[in-house]
Amino acid sequence: MTTTDGKLALSSTSAMVLLWAEPHLYTAPFAQRYWDRLDLSAGLEMDRQIHAICSFNDHVIKNRKWIIRRWSNQILDQGDIKQVVIIAAGLSPQGLEIAENYDDVTVYELDLSNMTQKADLVKGMGGAPRNIQFLTADLTDIKACSRALIEHGWKPDAPSLIVAEGISYYLSRQDFVQCFDLAQKGSRAIVDYLVPYDQLMPERRELPGQIFDVVVQACGLKTPIETWRGPDLVAALDGEQIDHVTMCDVERMKYQGVQDHTVSFPAPDSGWIEIIDIAIG
């Protein structure tokens, strides 16, 4: 649905996540224009509720998006992978940013909802990158996802970069692992995941459960929130770990040499989301 000023109105959960992202993270001109066309006001109440639980939860999203963008660029800069599959892409500008910066790479965004609205908005703006596809598909039916991708030019026998951001907690382990059946030899997967609560420092173990309770209530989710340990995820995908970071690691990378930044994650066990880069196939 569009607002009176021509912006696309987002649901509360979609808007909430993008409210916490850093707009300047997306530097490509079209991605910036697209960002400006999103109405994030529906996320303000959820933002208030979660901020009352954890005043720095937005830093989790900012850090997560920063490292995923950094790693995606590093992988694509090598030139070996020419197709990107973003699962549960939502309304994020991420795929548009990649498509705009890498015109020899084809980006495929998959999600169960919002893809038609996103495609219509992008098409209506003019000047959009042509190397991106927005596909409506149910991630729990990986065969249907594969068919949809192939119909739109994806090469199943070529390596892909598969980006799974903000989705591993909401799918069952079986459904999530099956998403990576799309990966052929030479593929890479960038995944963020929620760590088991007992891995957190004691004073923070209650925070992720309280935060996700707000999300679950807003979305009406029926499946339990899933957690992973990094080595278990690598083994489940039959892959090899290339890199792995905690929130503490990302903060140190982002603010290297900056003396006055706020430290939200002072130790490896202070953050409940971790990100991993896995070679598959």
CSV table of C-alpha atoms in Angstrom, one decimal:
chain,number,residue,atom,x,y,z
A,1,MET,CA,0.0,0.0,0.0
A,2,THR,CA,1.3,3.5,-0.8
A,3,THR,CA,0.8,6.5,1.3
A,4,THR,CA,-0.5,9.9,0.2
A,5,ASP,CA,3.1,11.0,-0.5
A,6,GLY,CA,3.7,8.0,-2.8
A,7,LYS,CA,5.8,6.0,-0.3
A,8,LEU,CA,5.4,2.3,0.3
A,9,ALA,CA,3.9,1.6,3.7
A,10,LEU,CA,5.6,-1.3,5.5
A,11,SER,CA,4.3,-3.7,8.1
A,12,SER,CA,5.4,-3.1,11.7
A,13,THR,CA,8.0,-5.8,11.7
A,14,SER,CA,9.5,-4.9,8.3
A,15,ALA,CA,9.6,-1.2,9.2
A,16,MET,CA,11.1,-1.9,12.7
A,17,VAL,CA,14.1,-3.7,11.2
A,18,LEU,CA,14.8,-1.0,8.6
A,19,LEU,CA,14.3,1.8,11.3
A,20,TRP,CA,17.4,0.3,13.0
A,21,ALA,CA,19.5,0.1,9.8
A,22,GLU,CA,21.9,2.8,8.9
A,23,PRO,CA,20.6,4.6,5.8
A,24,HIS,CA,24.1,5.7,4.8
A,25,LEU,CA,25.1,2.0,4.6
A,26,TYR,CA,23.5,1.9,1.2
A,27,THR,CA,25.5,4.2,-1.1
A,28,ALA,CA,24.4,3.3,-4.6
A,29,PRO,CA,22.2,6.1,-6.0
A,30,PHE,CA,19.2,4.0,-6.9
A,31,ALA,CA,19.3,2.1,-3.6
A,32,GLN,CA,19.3,5.5,-1.8
A,33,ARG,CA,16.3,6.7,-3.8
A,34,TYR,CA,14.5,3.5,-3.1
A,35,TRP,CA,15.2,3.8,0.7
A,36,ASP,CA,13.6,7.3,0.6
A,37,ARG,CA,10.4,5.8,-0.8
A,38,LEU,CA,9.8,3.5,2.2
A,39,ASP,CA,7.4,4.6,5.0
A,40,LEU,CA,8.8,3.2,8.2
A,41,SER,CA,6.3,4.8,10.6
A,42,ALA,CA,4.5,1.5,11.3
A,43,GLY,CA,7.6,0.2,13.1
A,44,LEU,CA,7.7,3.0,15.7
A,45,GLU,CA,5.6,1.3,18.3
A,46,MET,CA,7.6,-2.0,18.1
A,47,ASP,CA,10.7,0.1,18.2
A,48,ARG,CA,9.5,1.7,21.4
A,49,GLN,CA,8.6,-1.6,23.0
A,50,ILE,CA,11.9,-3.2,22.2
A,51,HIS,CA,13.9,-0.1,23.1
A,52,ALA,CA,12.3,-0.3,26.6
A,53,ILE,CA,13.7,-3.9,26.9
A,54,CYS,CA,17.2,-3.2,25.4
A,55,SER,CA,18.3,0.4,24.6
A,56,PHE,CA,21.0,-0.8,22.2
A,57,ASN,CA,19.2,-3.5,20.3
A,58,ASP,CA,19.4,-1.4,17.1
A,59,HIS,CA,23.2,-1.9,17.2
A,60,VAL,CA,22.6,-5.6,16.6
A,61,ILE,CA,20.9,-4.8,13.3
A,62,LYS,CA,23.4,-2.1,12.3
A,63,ASN,CA,26.3,-4.4,13.0
A,64,ARG,CA,24.7,-7.4,11.3
A,65,LYS,CA,24.0,-5.4,8.1
A,66,TRP,CA,27.4,-3.8,8.1
A,67,ILE,CA,29.3,-7.0,8.2
A,68,ILE,CA,27.0,-8.8,5.7
A,69,ARG,CA,27.5,-5.9,3.2
A,70,ARG,CA,31.2,-6.0,3.8
A,71,TRP,CA,31.5,-9.7,3.2
A,72,SER,CA,29.2,-9.8,0.2
A,73,ASN,CA,31.3,-7.1,-1.5
A,74,GLN,CA,34.5,-9.0,-0.7
A,75,ILE,CA,33.2,-12.2,-2.1
A,76,LEU,CA,31.8,-10.6,-5.3
A,77,ASP,CA,35.0,-8.6,-5.8
A,78,GLN,CA,36.8,-11.9,-6.3
A,79,GLY,CA,34.8,-12.4,-9.5
A,80,ASP,CA,34.1,-16.1,-9.2
A,81,ILE,CA,30.4,-15.8,-8.3
A,82,LYS,CA,28.0,-14.1,-10.7
A,83,GLN,CA,24.7,-14.8,-9.1
A,84,VAL,CA,23.3,-13.9,-5.6
A,85,VAL,CA,20.3,-15.4,-3.9
A,86,ILE,CA,18.9,-13.4,-1.0
A,87,ILE,CA,16.4,-15.5,0.9
A,88,ALA,CA,13.7,-13.7,3.0
A,89,ALA,CA,14.8,-10.5,1.2
A,90,GLY,CA,11.9,-8.4,2.4
A,91,LEU,CA,12.0,-4.7,1.5
A,92,SER,CA,15.6,-4.1,2.3
A,93,PRO,CA,17.7,-2.2,-0.3
A,94,GLN,CA,20.5,-4.7,0.0
A,95,GLY,CA,19.8,-6.5,-3.3
A,96,LEU,CA,19.4,-3.3,-5.1
A,97,GLU,CA,22.7,-2.1,-3.8
A,98,ILE,CA,24.5,-5.3,-4.9
A,99,ALA,CA,22.8,-5.2,-8.4
A,100,GLU,CA,23.8,-1.5,-8.9
A,101,ASN,CA,27.4,-2.0,-7.8
A,102,TYR,CA,27.9,-5.3,-9.7
A,103,ASP,CA,26.3,-5.1,-13.1
A,104,ASP,CA,27.8,-8.4,-14.2
A,105,VAL,CA,26.1,-10.2,-11.3
A,106,THR,CA,22.4,-11.2,-11.2
A,107,VAL,CA,20.6,-10.8,-8.0
A,108,TYR,CA,17.5,-12.9,-7.1
A,109,GLU,CA,15.4,-11.9,-4.1
A,110,LEU,CA,13.1,-14.6,-2.6
A,111,ASP,CA,10.3,-14.0,-0.1
A,112,LEU,CA,6.8,-15.2,0.6
A,113,SER,CA,5.4,-11.6,0.7
A,114,ASN,CA,6.2,-8.1,-0.4
A,115,MET,CA,8.0,-9.1,-3.6
A,116,THR,CA,5.2,-7.9,-5.9
A,117,GLN,CA,5.0,-4.6,-4.1
A,118,LYS,CA,8.7,-4.2,-4.2
A,119,ALA,CA,9.0,-4.9,-7.9
A,120,ASP,CA,6.2,-2.5,-8.6
A,121,LEU,CA,7.8,0.3,-6.6
A,122,VAL,CA,11.2,-0.3,-8.2
A,123,LYS,CA,9.8,-0.4,-11.7
A,124,GLY,CA,7.8,2.8,-11.1
A,125,MET,CA,10.8,4.7,-10.0
A,126,GLY,CA,12.7,4.5,-13.3
A,127,GLY,CA,16.4,3.9,-13.7
A,128,ALA,CA,16.4,0.7,-11.7
A,129,PRO,CA,19.2,-1.9,-12.2
A,130,ARG,CA,18.1,-4.6,-14.7
A,131,ASN,CA,20.1,-7.4,-13.1
A,132,ILE,CA,17.7,-8.1,-10.2
A,133,GLN,CA,14.6,-10.3,-9.9
A,134,PHE,CA,12.0,-10.2,-7.2
A,135,LEU,CA,10.4,-13.7,-6.7
A,136,THR,CA,7.5,-14.7,-4.5
A,137,ALA,CA,8.4,-18.1,-3.1
A,138,ASP,CA,7.8,-20.2,0.0
A,139,LEU,CA,11.2,-21.0,1.6
A,140,THR,CA,9.8,-24.1,3.2
A,141,ASP,CA,9.3,-25.5,-0.3
A,142,ILE,CA,12.8,-25.4,-1.7
A,143,LYS,CA,11.8,-27.3,-4.9
A,144,ALA,CA,9.3,-24.5,-5.7
A,145,CYS,CA,12.0,-21.9,-5.0
A,146,SER,CA,14.4,-23.7,-7.3
A,147,ARG,CA,11.8,-23.8,-10.1
A,148,ALA,CA,11.1,-20.1,-9.7
A,149,LEU,CA,14.8,-19.2,-9.8
A,150,ILE,CA,15.4,-21.3,-12.9
A,151,GLU,CA,12.4,-19.8,-14.7
A,152,HIS,CA,14.0,-16.4,-14.2
A,153,GLY,CA,17.5,-17.3,-15.4
A,154,TRP,CA,19.3,-18.6,-12.3
A,155,LYS,CA,21.8,-21.3,-13.2
A,156,PRO,CA,21.5,-24.2,-10.8
A,157,ASP,CA,24.9,-25.7,-11.8
A,158,ALA,CA,26.8,-22.4,-11.2
A,159,PRO,CA,28.0,-21.2,-7.8
A,160,SER,CA,25.9,-18.7,-5.9
A,161,LEU,CA,26.3,-16.3,-3.0
A,162,ILE,CA,23.4,-17.1,-0.7
A,163,VAL,CA,22.6,-14.4,1.8
A,164,ALA,CA,20.3,-15.5,4.7
A,165,GLU,CA,19.9,-12.4,7.0
A,166,GLY,CA,17.3,-12.3,9.7
A,167,ILE,CA,15.6,-15.6,8.9
A,168,SER,CA,17.4,-18.5,10.6
A,169,TYR,CA,15.6,-17.9,13.9
A,170,TYR,CA,12.1,-18.1,12.3
A,171,LEU,CA,12.4,-21.3,10.2
A,172,SER,CA,12.7,-24.8,11.6
A,173,ARG,CA,16.1,-26.2,11.4
A,174,GLN,CA,15.1,-28.6,8.6
A,175,ASP,CA,13.5,-25.9,6.5
A,176,PHE,CA,16.4,-23.6,7.0
A,177,VAL,CA,19.1,-26.1,6.1
A,178,GLN,CA,17.1,-27.1,3.0
A,179,CYS,CA,17.4,-23.6,1.6
A,180,PHE,CA,21.1,-24.3,1.0
A,181,ASP,CA,20.3,-27.1,-1.4
A,182,LEU,CA,20.4,-24.3,-3.9
A,183,ALA,CA,24.2,-24.1,-3.4
A,184,GLN,CA,26.5,-25.8,-5.9
A,185,LYS,CA,30.2,-26.3,-5.8
A,186,GLY,CA,32.0,-23.0,-5.2
A,187,SER,CA,29.0,-21.4,-3.5
A,188,ARG,CA,29.2,-19.2,-0.4
A,189,ALA,CA,26.6,-18.6,2.3
A,190,ILE,CA,26.5,-15.7,4.7
A,191,VAL,CA,24.2,-16.4,7.6
A,192,ASP,CA,23.4,-14.7,10.8
A,193,TYR,CA,22.0,-16.8,13.7
A,194,LEU,CA,20.8,-16.5,17.3
A,195,VAL,CA,23.2,-18.2,19.8
A,196,PRO,CA,21.8,-20.4,22.6
A,197,TYR,CA,21.0,-18.3,25.6
A,198,ASP,CA,23.5,-20.2,27.8
A,199,GLN,CA,26.3,-18.9,25.6
A,200,LEU,CA,25.6,-15.3,26.7
A,201,MET,CA,27.0,-13.6,29.8
A,202,PRO,CA,24.5,-14.2,32.6
A,203,GLU,CA,23.2,-10.6,32.8
A,204,ARG,CA,22.1,-10.7,29.1
A,205,ARG,CA,20.6,-14.1,28.9
A,206,GLU,CA,17.0,-12.8,29.3
A,207,LEU,CA,17.3,-10.1,26.6
A,208,PRO,CA,16.9,-12.0,23.4
A,209,GLY,CA,13.9,-14.0,24.6
A,210,GLN,CA,12.2,-10.8,25.7
A,211,ILE,CA,13.0,-9.1,22.4
A,212,PHE,CA,11.8,-12.0,20.3
A,213,ASP,CA,8.6,-12.3,22.4
A,214,VAL,CA,7.6,-8.8,21.0
A,215,VAL,CA,8.3,-9.9,17.4
A,216,VAL,CA,6.5,-13.2,17.8
A,217,GLN,CA,3.4,-11.5,19.2
A,218,ALA,CA,3.4,-8.9,16.4
A,219,CYS,CA,3.8,-11.5,13.7
A,220,GLY,CA,1.7,-14.3,15.2
A,221,LEU,CA,4.5,-16.8,14.7
A,222,LYS,CA,3.7,-20.4,15.4
A,223,THR,CA,7.1,-22.0,15.2
A,224,PRO,CA,9.6,-21.7,18.1
A,225,ILE,CA,12.6,-19.4,17.8
A,226,GLU,CA,15.6,-21.4,16.7
A,227,THR,CA,19.2,-21.0,18.0
A,228,TRP,CA,22.4,-22.4,16.5
A,229,ARG,CA,26.0,-22.9,17.5
A,230,GLY,CA,28.4,-22.0,14.7
A,231,PRO,CA,30.1,-25.4,14.3
A,232,ASP,CA,26.7,-27.1,14.2
A,233,LEU,CA,25.5,-24.8,11.4
A,234,VAL,CA,28.6,-25.4,9.4
A,235,ALA,CA,28.2,-29.2,9.8
A,236,ALA,CA,24.5,-29.0,8.9
A,237,LEU,CA,25.3,-27.2,5.6
A,238,ASP,CA,28.2,-29.7,5.0
A,239,GLY,CA,30.4,-26.7,4.5
A,240,GLU,CA,33.7,-25.1,5.6
A,241,GLN,CA,33.8,-22.0,7.8
A,242,ILE,CA,35.6,-19.1,6.0
A,243,ASP,CA,34.9,-16.5,8.6
A,244,HIS,CA,32.9,-15.9,11.8
A,245,VAL,CA,32.2,-12.8,13.9
A,246,THR,CA,30.5,-12.0,17.2
A,247,MET,CA,28.9,-8.6,17.8
A,248,CYS,CA,32.0,-7.7,19.8
A,249,ASP,CA,34.2,-8.5,16.7
A,250,VAL,CA,32.1,-6.4,14.4
A,251,GLU,CA,32.2,-3.4,16.8
A,252,ARG,CA,36.0,-3.6,16.9
A,253,MET,CA,36.1,-3.8,13.1
A,254,LYS,CA,33.7,-0.9,12.5
A,255,TYR,CA,35.2,1.5,15.0
A,256,GLN,CA,38.9,0.6,14.7
A,257,GLY,CA,40.8,3.8,15.6
A,258,VAL,CA,37.7,5.6,16.8
A,259,GLN,CA,38.1,6.6,20.4
A,260,ASP,CA,34.7,7.9,21.3
A,261,HIS,CA,32.3,5.3,20.1
A,262,THR,CA,29.8,3.6,22.4
A,263,VAL,CA,30.7,0.0,23.3
A,264,SER,CA,27.6,-2.1,23.3
A,265,PHE,CA,29.3,-5.5,23.1
A,266,PRO,CA,32.4,-5.5,25.2
A,267,ALA,CA,33.0,-9.2,25.1
A,268,PRO,CA,32.4,-12.2,22.7
A,269,ASP,CA,29.6,-13.5,24.9
A,270,SER,CA,27.8,-10.1,25.2
A,271,GLY,CA,25.9,-10.4,21.9
A,272,TRP,CA,23.2,-12.8,20.9
A,273,ILE,CA,23.6,-12.7,17.2
A,274,GLU,CA,26.6,-14.0,15.3
A,275,ILE,CA,27.4,-14.0,11.6
A,276,ILE,CA,29.2,-16.7,9.6
A,277,ASP,CA,30.6,-17.1,6.1
A,278,ILE,CA,30.5,-20.7,4.9
A,279,ALA,CA,31.9,-22.3,1.7
A,280,ILE,CA,29.5,-24.9,0.4
A,281,GLY,CA,30.0,-27.6,-2.2
